[in-house]
Short mmCIF file of N, CA and C in Angstrom, two decimals:
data_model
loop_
_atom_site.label_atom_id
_atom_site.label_comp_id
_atom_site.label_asym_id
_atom_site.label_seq_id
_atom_site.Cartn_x
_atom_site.Cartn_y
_atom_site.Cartn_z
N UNK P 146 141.56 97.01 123.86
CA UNK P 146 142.11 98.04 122.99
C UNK P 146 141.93 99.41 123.65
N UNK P 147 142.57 100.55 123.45
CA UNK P 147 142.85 101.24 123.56
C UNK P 147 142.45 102.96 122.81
N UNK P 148 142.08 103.66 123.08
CA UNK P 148 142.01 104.65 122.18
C UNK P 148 142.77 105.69 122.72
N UNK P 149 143.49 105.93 120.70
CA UNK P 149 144.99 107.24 120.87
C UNK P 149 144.56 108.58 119.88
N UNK P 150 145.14 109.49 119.98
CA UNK P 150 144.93 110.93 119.52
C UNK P 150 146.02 110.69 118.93
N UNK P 151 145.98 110.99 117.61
CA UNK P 151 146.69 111.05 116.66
C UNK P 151 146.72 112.91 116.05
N UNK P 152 147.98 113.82 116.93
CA UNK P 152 147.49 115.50 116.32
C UNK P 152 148.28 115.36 115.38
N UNK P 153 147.46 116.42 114.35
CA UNK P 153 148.44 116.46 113.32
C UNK P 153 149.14 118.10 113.15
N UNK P 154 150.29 118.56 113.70
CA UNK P 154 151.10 119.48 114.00
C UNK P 154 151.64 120.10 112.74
N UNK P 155 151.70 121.21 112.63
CA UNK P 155 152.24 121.51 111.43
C UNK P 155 152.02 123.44 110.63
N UNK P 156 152.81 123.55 109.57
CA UNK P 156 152.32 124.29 108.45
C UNK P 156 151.31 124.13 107.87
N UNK P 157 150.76 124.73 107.22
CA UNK P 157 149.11 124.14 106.64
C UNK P 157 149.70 124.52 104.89
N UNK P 158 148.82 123.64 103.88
CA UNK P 158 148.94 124.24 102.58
C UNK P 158 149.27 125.78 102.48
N UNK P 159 148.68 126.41 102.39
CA UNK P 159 148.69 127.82 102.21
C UNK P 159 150.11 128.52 102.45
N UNK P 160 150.18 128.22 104.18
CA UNK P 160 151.25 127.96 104.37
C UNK P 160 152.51 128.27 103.94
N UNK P 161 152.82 126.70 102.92
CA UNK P 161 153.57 126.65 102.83
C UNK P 161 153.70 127.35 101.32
N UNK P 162 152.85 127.41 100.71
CA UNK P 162 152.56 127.92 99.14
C UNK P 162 152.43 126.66 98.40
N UNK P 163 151.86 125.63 98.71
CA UNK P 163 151.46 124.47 97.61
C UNK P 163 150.66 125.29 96.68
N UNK P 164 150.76 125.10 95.31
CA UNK P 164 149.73 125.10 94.20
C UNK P 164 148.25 124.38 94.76
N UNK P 165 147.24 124.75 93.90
CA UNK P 165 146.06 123.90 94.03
C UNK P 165 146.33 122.39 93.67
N UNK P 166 147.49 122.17 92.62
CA UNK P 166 147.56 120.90 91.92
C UNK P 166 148.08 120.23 93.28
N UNK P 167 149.76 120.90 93.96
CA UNK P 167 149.72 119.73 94.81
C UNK P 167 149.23 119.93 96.00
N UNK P 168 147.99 120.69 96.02
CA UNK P 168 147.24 120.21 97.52
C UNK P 168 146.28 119.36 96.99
N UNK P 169 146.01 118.94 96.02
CA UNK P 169 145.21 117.91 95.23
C UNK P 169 145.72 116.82 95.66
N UNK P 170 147.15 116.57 95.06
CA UNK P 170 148.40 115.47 95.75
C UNK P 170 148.43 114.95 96.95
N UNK P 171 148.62 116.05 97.54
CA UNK P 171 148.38 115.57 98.93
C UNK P 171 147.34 115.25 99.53
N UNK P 172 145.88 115.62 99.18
CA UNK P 172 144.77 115.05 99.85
C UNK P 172 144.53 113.64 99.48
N UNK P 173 145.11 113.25 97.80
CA UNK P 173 144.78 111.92 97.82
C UNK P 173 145.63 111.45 98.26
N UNK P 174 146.87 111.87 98.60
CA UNK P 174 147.56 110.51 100.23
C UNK P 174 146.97 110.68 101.37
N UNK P 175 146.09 111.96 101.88
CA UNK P 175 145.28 112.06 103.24
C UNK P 175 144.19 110.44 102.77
N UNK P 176 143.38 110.65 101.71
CA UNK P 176 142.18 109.74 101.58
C UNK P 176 142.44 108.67 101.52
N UNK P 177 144.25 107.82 100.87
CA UNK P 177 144.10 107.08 100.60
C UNK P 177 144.57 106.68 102.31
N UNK P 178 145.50 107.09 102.94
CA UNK P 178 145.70 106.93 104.33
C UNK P 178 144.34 106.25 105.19
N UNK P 179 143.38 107.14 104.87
CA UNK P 179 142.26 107.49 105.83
C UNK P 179 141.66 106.20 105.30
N UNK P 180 141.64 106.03 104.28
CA UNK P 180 141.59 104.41 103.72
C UNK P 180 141.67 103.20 104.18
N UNK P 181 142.81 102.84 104.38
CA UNK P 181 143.94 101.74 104.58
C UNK P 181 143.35 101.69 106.13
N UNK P 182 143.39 102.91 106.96
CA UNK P 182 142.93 102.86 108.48
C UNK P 182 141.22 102.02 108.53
N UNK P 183 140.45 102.58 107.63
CA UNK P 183 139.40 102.46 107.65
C UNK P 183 139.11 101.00 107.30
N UNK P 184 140.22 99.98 106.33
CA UNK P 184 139.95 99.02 106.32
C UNK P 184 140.50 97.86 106.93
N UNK P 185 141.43 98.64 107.90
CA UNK P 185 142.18 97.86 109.16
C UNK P 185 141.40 97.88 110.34
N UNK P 186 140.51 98.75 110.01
CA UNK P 186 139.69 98.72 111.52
C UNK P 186 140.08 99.75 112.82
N UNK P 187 140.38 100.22 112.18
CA UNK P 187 141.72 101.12 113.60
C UNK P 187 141.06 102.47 113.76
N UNK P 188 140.77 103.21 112.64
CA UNK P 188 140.07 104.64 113.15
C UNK P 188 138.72 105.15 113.35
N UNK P 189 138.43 105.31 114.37
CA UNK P 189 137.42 105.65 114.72
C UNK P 189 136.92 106.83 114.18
N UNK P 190 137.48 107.42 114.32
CA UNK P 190 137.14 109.26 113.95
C UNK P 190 138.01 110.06 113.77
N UNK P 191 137.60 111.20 112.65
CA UNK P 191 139.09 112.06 112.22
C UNK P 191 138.53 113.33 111.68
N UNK P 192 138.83 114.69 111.82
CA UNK P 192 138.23 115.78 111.20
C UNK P 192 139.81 116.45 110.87
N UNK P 193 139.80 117.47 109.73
CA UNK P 193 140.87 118.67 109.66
C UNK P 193 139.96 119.46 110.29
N UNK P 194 140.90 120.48 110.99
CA UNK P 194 140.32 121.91 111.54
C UNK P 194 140.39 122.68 110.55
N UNK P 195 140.02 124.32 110.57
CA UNK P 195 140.60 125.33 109.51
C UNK P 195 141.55 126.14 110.51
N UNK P 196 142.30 127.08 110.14
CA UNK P 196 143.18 127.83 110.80
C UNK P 196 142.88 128.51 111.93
N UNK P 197 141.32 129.32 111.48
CA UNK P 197 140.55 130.23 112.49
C UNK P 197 140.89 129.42 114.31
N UNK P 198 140.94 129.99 115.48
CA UNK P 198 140.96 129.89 116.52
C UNK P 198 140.64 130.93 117.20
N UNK P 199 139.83 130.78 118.06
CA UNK P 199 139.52 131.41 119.70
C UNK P 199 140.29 131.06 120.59
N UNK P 200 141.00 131.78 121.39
CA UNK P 200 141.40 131.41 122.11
C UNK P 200 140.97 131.66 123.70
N UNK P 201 140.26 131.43 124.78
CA UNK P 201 140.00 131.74 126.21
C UNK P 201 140.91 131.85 127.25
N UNK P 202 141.41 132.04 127.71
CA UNK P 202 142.45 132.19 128.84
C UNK P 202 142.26 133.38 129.68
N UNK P 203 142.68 132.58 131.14
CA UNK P 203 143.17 133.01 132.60
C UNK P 203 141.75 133.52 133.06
N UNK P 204 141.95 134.21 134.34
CA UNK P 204 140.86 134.45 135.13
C UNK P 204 139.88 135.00 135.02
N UNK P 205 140.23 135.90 133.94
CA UNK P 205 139.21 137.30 133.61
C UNK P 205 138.99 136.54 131.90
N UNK P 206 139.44 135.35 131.54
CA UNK P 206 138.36 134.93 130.78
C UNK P 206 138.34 135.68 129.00
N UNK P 207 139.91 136.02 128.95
CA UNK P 207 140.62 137.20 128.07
C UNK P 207 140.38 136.11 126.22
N UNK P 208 139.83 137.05 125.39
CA UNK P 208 139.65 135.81 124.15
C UNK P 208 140.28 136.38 123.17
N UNK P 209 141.19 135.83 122.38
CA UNK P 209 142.00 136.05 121.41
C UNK P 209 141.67 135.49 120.26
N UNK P 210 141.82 136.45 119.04
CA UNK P 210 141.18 135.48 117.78
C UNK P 210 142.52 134.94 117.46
N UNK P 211 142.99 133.71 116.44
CA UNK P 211 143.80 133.39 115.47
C UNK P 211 143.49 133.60 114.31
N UNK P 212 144.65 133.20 113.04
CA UNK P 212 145.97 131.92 113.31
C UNK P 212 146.62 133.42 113.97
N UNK P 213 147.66 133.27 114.95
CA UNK P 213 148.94 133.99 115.57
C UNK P 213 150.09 134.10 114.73
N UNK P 214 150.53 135.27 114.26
CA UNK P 214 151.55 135.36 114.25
C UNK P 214 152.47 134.96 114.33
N UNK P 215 153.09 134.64 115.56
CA UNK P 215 153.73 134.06 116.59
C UNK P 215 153.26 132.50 116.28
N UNK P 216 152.68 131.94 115.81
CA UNK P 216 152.49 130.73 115.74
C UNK P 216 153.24 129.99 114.19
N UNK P 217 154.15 129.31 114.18
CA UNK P 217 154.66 128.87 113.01
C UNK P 217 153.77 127.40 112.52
N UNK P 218 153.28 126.88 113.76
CA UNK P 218 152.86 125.79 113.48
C UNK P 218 150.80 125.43 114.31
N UNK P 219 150.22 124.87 113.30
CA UNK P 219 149.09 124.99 113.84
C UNK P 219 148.62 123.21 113.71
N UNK P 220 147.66 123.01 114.50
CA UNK P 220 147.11 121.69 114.89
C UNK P 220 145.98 121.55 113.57
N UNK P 221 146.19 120.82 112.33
CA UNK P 221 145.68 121.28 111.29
C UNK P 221 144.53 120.06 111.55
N UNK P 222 144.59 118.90 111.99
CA UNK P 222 143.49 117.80 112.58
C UNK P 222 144.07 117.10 113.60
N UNK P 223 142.95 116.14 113.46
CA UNK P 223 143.42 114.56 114.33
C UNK P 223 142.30 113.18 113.62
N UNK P 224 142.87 112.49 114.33
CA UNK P 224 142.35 110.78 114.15
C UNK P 224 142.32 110.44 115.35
N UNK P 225 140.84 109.51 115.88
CA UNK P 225 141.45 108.53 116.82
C UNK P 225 141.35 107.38 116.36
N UNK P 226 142.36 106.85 116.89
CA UNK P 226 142.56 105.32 116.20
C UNK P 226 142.35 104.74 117.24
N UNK P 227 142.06 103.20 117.21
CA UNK P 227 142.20 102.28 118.30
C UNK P 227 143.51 101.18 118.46
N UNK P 228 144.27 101.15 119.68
CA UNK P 228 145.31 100.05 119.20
C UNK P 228 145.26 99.57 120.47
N UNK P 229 146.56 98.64 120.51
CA UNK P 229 146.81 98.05 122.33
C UNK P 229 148.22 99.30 123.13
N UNK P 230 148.63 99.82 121.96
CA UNK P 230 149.92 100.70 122.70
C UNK P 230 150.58 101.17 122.07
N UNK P 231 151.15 102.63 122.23
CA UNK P 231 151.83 103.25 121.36
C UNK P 231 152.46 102.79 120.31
N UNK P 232 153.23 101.53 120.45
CA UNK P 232 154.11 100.96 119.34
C UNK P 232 153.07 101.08 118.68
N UNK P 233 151.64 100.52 118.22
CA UNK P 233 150.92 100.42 117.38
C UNK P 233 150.52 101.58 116.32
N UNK P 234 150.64 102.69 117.24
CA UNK P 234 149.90 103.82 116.63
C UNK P 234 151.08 104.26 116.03
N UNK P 235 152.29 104.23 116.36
CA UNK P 235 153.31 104.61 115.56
C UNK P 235 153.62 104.27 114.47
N UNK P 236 153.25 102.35 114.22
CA UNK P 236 153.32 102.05 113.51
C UNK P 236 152.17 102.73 112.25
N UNK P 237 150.80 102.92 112.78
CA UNK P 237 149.81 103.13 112.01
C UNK P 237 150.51 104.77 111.27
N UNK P 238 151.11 105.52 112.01
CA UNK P 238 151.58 107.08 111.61
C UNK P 238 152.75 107.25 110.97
N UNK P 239 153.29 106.18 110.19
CA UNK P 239 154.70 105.66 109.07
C UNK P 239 153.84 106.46 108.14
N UNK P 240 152.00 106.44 107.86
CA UNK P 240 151.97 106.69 106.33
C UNK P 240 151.53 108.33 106.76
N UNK P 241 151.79 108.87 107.39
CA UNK P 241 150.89 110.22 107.63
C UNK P 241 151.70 111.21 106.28
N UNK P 242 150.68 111.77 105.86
CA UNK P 242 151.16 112.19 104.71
C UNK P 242 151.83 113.20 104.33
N UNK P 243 152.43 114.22 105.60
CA UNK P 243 152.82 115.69 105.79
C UNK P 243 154.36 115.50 106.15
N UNK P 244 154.51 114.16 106.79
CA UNK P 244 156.24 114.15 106.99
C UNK P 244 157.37 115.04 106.01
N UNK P 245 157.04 114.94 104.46
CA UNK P 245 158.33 115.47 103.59
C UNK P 245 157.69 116.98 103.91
N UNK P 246 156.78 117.45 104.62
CA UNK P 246 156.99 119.02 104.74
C UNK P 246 157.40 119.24 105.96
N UNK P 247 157.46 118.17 106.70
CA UNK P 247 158.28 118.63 108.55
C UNK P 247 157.01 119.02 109.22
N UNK P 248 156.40 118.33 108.56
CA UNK P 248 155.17 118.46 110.02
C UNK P 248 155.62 116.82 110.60
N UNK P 249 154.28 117.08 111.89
CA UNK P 249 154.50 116.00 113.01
C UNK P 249 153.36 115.44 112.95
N UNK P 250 153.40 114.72 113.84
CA UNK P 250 152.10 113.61 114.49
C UNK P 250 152.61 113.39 116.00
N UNK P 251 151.49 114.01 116.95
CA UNK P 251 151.76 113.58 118.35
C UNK P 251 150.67 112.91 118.52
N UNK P 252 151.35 111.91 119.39
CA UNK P 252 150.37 110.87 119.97
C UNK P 252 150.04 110.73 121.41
N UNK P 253 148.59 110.98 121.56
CA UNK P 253 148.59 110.59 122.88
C UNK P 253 147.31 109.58 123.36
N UNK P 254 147.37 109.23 124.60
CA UNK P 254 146.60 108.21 124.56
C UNK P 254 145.24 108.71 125.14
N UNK P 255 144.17 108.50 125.10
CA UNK P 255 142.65 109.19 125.35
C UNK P 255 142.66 108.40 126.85
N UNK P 256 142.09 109.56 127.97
CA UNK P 256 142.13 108.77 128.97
C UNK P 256 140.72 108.80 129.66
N UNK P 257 140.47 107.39 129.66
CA UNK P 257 139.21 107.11 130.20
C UNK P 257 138.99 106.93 131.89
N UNK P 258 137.83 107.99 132.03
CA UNK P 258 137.59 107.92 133.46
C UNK P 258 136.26 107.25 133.62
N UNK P 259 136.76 106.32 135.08
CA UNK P 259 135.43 105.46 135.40
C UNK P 259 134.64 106.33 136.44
N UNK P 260 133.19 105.84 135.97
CA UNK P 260 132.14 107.17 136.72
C UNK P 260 131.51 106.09 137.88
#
């Protein structure tokens, strides 16, 4: 098996202006999701971020606070799941619960180096 990064890309509640009621809504499809993974055996580990970001860049080491402006879309968590290959994880990311707001899920695969 395999381990994949599951980002989760997107608008965040606030965002978008959900009420408290349906960010209520929506967390119980995050839990019940986080669920279903948890009793398939597949995810290893999963946190949401909050908006806040640092950012570090280039030579001189230049640090920028967030969320940006300029940023429409922010990396609101991830999951790693375990599978044998993308088809799998795709399949596992049918229930991700942000699709009807046009967020995403990128997948990538965790790459292990031998020491």
């Amino acid at each position: 098996m395999k381990e994949f990064m599951m980002i989760f890309v997107g608008q965040n509640y606030q965002q978008m202006g959900l009420s408290p009621e349906q960010m209520q809504v929506q967390m119980g499809k995050w839990f019940a999701w986080s669920e279903k993974m948890g009793k398939a055996g597949v995810v290893k580990e999963g946190h949401a971020l909050t908006p806040d970001i640092k950012r570090v860049s280039g030579p001189n080491k230049t640090i920028t606070a967030g969320p940006f402006a300029e940023s429409k879309e922010i990396v609101g968590g991830y999951y790693i799941v375990t599978a044998n290959n993308f088809d799998e994880v795709v399949k596992i990311a049918e229930d991700y619960p942000d699709y009807e707001y046009g967020n995403t899920v990128e997948i990538r695969e965790v790459m292990v180096f031998e020491r």
